[in-house]
Coordinates of C-alpha atoms and ligand atoms in Angstrom, one line a residue:
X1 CA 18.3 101.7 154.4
X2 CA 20.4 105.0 155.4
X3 CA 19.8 106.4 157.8
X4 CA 21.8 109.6 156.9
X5 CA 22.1 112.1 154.2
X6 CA 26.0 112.7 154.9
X7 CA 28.4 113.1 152.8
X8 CA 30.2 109.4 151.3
X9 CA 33.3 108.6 153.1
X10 CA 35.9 105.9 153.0
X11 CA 35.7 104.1 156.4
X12 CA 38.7 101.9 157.4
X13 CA 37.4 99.5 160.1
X14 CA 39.8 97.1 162.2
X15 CA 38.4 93.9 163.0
X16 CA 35.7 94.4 160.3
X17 CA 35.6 90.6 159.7
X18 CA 33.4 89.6 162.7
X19 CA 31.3 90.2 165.4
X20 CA 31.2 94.3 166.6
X21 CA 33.5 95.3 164.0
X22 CA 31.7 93.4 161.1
X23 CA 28.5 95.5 162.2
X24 CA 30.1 98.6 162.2
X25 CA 31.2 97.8 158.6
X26 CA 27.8 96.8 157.4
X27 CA 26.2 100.1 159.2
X28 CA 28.5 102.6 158.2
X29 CA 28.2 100.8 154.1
X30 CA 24.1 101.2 154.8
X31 CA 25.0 105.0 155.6
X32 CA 26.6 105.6 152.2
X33 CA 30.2 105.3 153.3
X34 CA 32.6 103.1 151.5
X35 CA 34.4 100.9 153.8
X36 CA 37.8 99.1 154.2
X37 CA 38.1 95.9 156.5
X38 CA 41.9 95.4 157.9
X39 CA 41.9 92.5 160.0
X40 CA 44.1 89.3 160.4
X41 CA 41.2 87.0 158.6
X42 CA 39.7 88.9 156.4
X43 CA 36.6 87.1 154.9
X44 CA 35.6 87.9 151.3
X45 CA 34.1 91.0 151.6
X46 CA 35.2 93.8 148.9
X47 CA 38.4 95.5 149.9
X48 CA 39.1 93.1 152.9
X49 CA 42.8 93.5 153.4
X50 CA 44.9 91.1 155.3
X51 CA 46.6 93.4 158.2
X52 CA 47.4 92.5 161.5
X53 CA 47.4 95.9 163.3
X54 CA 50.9 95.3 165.3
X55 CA 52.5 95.2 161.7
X56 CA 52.8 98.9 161.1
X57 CA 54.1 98.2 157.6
X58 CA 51.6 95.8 156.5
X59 CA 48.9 98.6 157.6
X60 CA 50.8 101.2 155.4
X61 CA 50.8 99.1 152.4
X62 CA 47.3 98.2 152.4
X63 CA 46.5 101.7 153.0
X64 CA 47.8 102.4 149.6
X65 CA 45.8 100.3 148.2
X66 CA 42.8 102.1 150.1
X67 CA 43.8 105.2 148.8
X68 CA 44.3 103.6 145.2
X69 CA 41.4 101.5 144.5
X70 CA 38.7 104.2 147.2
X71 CA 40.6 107.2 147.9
X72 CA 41.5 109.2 150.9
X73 CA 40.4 107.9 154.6
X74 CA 37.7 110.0 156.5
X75 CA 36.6 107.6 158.7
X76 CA 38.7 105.7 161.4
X77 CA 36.9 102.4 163.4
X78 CA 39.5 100.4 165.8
X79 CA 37.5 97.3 166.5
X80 CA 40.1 94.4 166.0
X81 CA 40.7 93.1 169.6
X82 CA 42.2 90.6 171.6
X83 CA 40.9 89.1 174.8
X84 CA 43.1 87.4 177.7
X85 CA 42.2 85.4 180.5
X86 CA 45.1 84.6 183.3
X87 CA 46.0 85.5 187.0
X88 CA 47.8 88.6 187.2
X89 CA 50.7 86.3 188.8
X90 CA 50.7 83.6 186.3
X91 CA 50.9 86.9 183.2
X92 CA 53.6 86.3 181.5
X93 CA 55.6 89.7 180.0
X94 CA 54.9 87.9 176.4
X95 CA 51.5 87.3 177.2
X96 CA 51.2 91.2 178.6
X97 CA 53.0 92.2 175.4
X98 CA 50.5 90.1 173.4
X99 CA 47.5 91.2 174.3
X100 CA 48.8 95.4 174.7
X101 CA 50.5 95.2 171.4
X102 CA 47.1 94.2 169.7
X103 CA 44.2 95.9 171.9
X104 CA 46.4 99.4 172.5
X105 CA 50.1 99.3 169.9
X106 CA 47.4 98.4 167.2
X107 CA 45.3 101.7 167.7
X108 CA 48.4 104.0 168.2
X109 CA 49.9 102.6 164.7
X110 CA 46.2 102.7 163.0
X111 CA 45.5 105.9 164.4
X112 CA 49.5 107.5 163.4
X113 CA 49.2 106.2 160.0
X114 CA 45.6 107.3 159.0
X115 CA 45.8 111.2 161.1
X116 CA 47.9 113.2 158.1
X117 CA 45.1 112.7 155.7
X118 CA 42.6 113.5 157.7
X119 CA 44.6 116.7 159.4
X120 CA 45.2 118.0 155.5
X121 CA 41.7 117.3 154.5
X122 CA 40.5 119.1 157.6
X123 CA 37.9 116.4 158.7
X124 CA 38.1 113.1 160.2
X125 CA 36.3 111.2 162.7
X126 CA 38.1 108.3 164.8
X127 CA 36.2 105.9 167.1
X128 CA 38.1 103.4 169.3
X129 CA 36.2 100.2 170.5
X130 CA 38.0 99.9 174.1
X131 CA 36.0 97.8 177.3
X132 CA 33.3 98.4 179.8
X133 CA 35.8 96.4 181.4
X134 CA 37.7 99.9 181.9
X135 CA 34.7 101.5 184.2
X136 CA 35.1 98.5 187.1
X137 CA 37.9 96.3 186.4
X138 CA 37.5 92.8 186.1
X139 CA 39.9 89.7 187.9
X140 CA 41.9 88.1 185.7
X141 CA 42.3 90.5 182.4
X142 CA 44.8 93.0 184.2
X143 CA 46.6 93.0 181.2
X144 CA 43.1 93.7 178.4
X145 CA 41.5 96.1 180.7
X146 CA 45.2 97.9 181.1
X147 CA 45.2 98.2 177.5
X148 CA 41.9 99.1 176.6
X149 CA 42.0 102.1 179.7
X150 CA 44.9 103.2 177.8
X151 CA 42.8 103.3 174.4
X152 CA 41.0 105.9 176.5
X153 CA 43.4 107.7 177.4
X154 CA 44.4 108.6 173.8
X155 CA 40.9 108.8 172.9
X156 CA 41.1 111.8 175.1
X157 CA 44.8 113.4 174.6
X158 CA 43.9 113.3 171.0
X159 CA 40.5 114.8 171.1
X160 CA 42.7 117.4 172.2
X161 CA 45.0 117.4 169.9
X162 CA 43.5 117.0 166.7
X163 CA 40.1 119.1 167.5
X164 CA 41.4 122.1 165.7
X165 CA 41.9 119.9 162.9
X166 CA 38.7 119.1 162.1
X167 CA 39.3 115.5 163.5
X168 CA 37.5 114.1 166.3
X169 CA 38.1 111.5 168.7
X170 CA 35.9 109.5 170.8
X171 CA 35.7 105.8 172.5
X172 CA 32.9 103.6 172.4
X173 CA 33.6 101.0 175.1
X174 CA 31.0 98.5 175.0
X175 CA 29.8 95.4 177.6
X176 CA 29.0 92.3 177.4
X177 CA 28.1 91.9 173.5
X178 CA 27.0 88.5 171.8
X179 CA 29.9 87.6 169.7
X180 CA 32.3 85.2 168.6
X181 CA 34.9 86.1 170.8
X182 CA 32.3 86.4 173.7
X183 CA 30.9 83.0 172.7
X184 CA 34.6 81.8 172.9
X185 CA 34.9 83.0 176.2
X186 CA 32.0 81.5 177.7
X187 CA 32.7 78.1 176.0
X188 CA 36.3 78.1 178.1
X189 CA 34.2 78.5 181.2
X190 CA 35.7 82.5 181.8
X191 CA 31.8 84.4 181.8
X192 CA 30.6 82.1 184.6
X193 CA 26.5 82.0 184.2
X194 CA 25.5 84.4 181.4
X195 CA 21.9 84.5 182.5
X196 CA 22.9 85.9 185.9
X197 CA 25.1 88.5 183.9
X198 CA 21.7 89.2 181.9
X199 CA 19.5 89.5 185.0
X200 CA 22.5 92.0 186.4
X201 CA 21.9 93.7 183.0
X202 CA 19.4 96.8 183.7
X203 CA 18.0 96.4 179.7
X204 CA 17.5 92.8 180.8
X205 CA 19.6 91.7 177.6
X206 CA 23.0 90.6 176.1
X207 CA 24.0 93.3 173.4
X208 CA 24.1 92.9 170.1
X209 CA 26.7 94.3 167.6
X210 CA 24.4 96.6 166.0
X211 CA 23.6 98.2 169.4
X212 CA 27.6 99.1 169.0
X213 CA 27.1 99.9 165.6
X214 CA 24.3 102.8 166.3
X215 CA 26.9 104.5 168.6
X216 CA 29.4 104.3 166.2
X217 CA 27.6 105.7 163.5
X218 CA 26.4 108.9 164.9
X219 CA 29.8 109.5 166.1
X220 CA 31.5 109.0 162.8
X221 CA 28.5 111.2 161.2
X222 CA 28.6 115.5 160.7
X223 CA 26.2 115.9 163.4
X224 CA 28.3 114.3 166.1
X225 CA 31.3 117.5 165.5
X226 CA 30.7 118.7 168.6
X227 CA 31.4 115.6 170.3
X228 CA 35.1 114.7 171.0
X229 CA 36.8 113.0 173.9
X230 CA 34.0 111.3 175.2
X231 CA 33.5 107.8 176.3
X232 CA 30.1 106.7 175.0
X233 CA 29.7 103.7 177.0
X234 CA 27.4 100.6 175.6
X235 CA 26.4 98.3 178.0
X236 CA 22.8 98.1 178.8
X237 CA 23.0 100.3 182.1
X238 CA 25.7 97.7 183.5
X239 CA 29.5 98.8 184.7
X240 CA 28.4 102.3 184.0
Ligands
NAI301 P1 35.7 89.2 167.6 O1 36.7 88.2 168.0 O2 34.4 88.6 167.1 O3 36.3 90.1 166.5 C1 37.5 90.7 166.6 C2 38.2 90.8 165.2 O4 39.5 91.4 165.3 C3 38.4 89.4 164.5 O5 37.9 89.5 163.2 C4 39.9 89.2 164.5 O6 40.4 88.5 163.4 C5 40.4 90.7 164.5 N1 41.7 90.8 165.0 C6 42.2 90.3 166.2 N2 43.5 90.6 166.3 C7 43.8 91.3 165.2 C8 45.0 91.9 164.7 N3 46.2 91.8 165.4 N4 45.0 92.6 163.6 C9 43.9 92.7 162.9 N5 42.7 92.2 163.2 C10 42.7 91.5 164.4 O7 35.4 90.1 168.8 P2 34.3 91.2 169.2 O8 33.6 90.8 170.4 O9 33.6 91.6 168.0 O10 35.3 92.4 169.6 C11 35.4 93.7 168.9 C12 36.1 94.7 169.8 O11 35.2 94.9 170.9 C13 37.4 94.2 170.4 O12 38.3 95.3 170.5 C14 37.0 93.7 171.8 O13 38.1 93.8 172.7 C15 35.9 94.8 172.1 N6 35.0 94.3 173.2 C16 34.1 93.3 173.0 C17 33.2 93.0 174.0 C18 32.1 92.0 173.8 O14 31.3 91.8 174.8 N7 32.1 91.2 172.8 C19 33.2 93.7 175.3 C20 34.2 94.7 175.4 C21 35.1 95.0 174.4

């Protein structure tokens, strides 16, 4: 089904191979767009590319092969993420580095190396996937929700930016979503109870990917042009 009559675009998503970022792939292809999936295991989707988004290089050669085999980029999605669970005293500067370079270094080189096209094509839409975590804090993630705060911070400085270009800019931070690497989480004991989490939940619910999808997809669509710099949180009425 789409569910708009926009015009086709190619969509690069980060993190397109699972959970939240697979769902933004799969809505945005229902939409019409044609979509790209850079992450580090790409599955066997149609142009899946093998990128880990620290690797600035790798990202510019597979973008060539976007722009050879689909064509020029309208549509930016940074979903690929890292989590990281530790003690603020027991963070290691390797494992701070770690999980910044991914969740915040990754968006700055995705976002750098797809913006030109966009700025000469005079349209472009960029939606960052940062952290509910960003609203409260949360013990023992200093180091994620650091990163992912700073995702919103250039969500912001470039909605400013860039606005005159054509190109906007806006985060979707979401909370408490039911996917692999929330599963993962919870089987290494880091979530606590999930059904207190749930009844602490205003919708009463866990989210779902697609619920991040939805958000995504208006903001990467024509009618969302007057939206820029916002953080569109996603989290069932919790850490709003
Ligand atoms: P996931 O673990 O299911 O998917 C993340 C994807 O990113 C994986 O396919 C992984 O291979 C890819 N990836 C990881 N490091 C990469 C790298 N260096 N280069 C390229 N790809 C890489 O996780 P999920 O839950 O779908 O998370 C998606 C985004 O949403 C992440 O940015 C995460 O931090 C964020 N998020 C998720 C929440 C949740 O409740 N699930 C809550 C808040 C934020």
């Amino acid at each position: 089904m789409s569910a708009r009559n926009d015009a086709p675009r190619v969509a690069v998503v980060t993190g397109g191979a699972s959970g939240i970022g697979k769902a933004i792939a799969e809505r945005l292809a229902a939409d019409g767009h044609q979509i790209a999936v850079f992450d580090l295991n790409p599955g066997e989707a149609p142009h899946s590319y093998a990128v880990d988004v620290t690797d600035r290089a790798a990202i510019d050669a597979a973008l060539q092969r976007v722009h050879d085999e689909l064509g020029q980029v309208g549509i930016l999605v940074n979903a690929a993420g890292l989590d990281g669970f530790k003690p603020f005293l027991k963070i290691s500067f390797e494992d701070w580095q770690k999980v910044v370079n991914v969740n915040l270094h990754g968006v700055f080189h995705m976002i750098q190396a797809v913006l030109p096209e966009m700025v000469d094509a005079g349209w472009g839409r960029i939606v960052n996937i940062s952290s509910s975590s960003t609203h409260s804090g949360t013990p023992y993630m200093s180091h994620y929700v650091s990163a992912k705060s700073g995702v919103n911070g250039l969500t912001k400085s470039l909605a400013l930016e860039f606005g005159p270009s054509g190109v906007t800019v806006n985060a979707v931070p979401p909370g408490f979503i039911d996917t692999p690497m929330l599963r993962k989480a919870e089987e290494r004991g880091m979530l606590g109870d999930i059904n207190k989490t749930i009844e602490a939940t205003p919708v009463r619910r866990m989210g779902k990917p697609e619920d991040i999808a939805a958000a995504v997809a208006f903001l990467a669509s024509e009618e969302a042009s007057y939206i820029t710099g916002q953080i569109l949180g996603v989290n069932g009425g919790r850490n709003t």
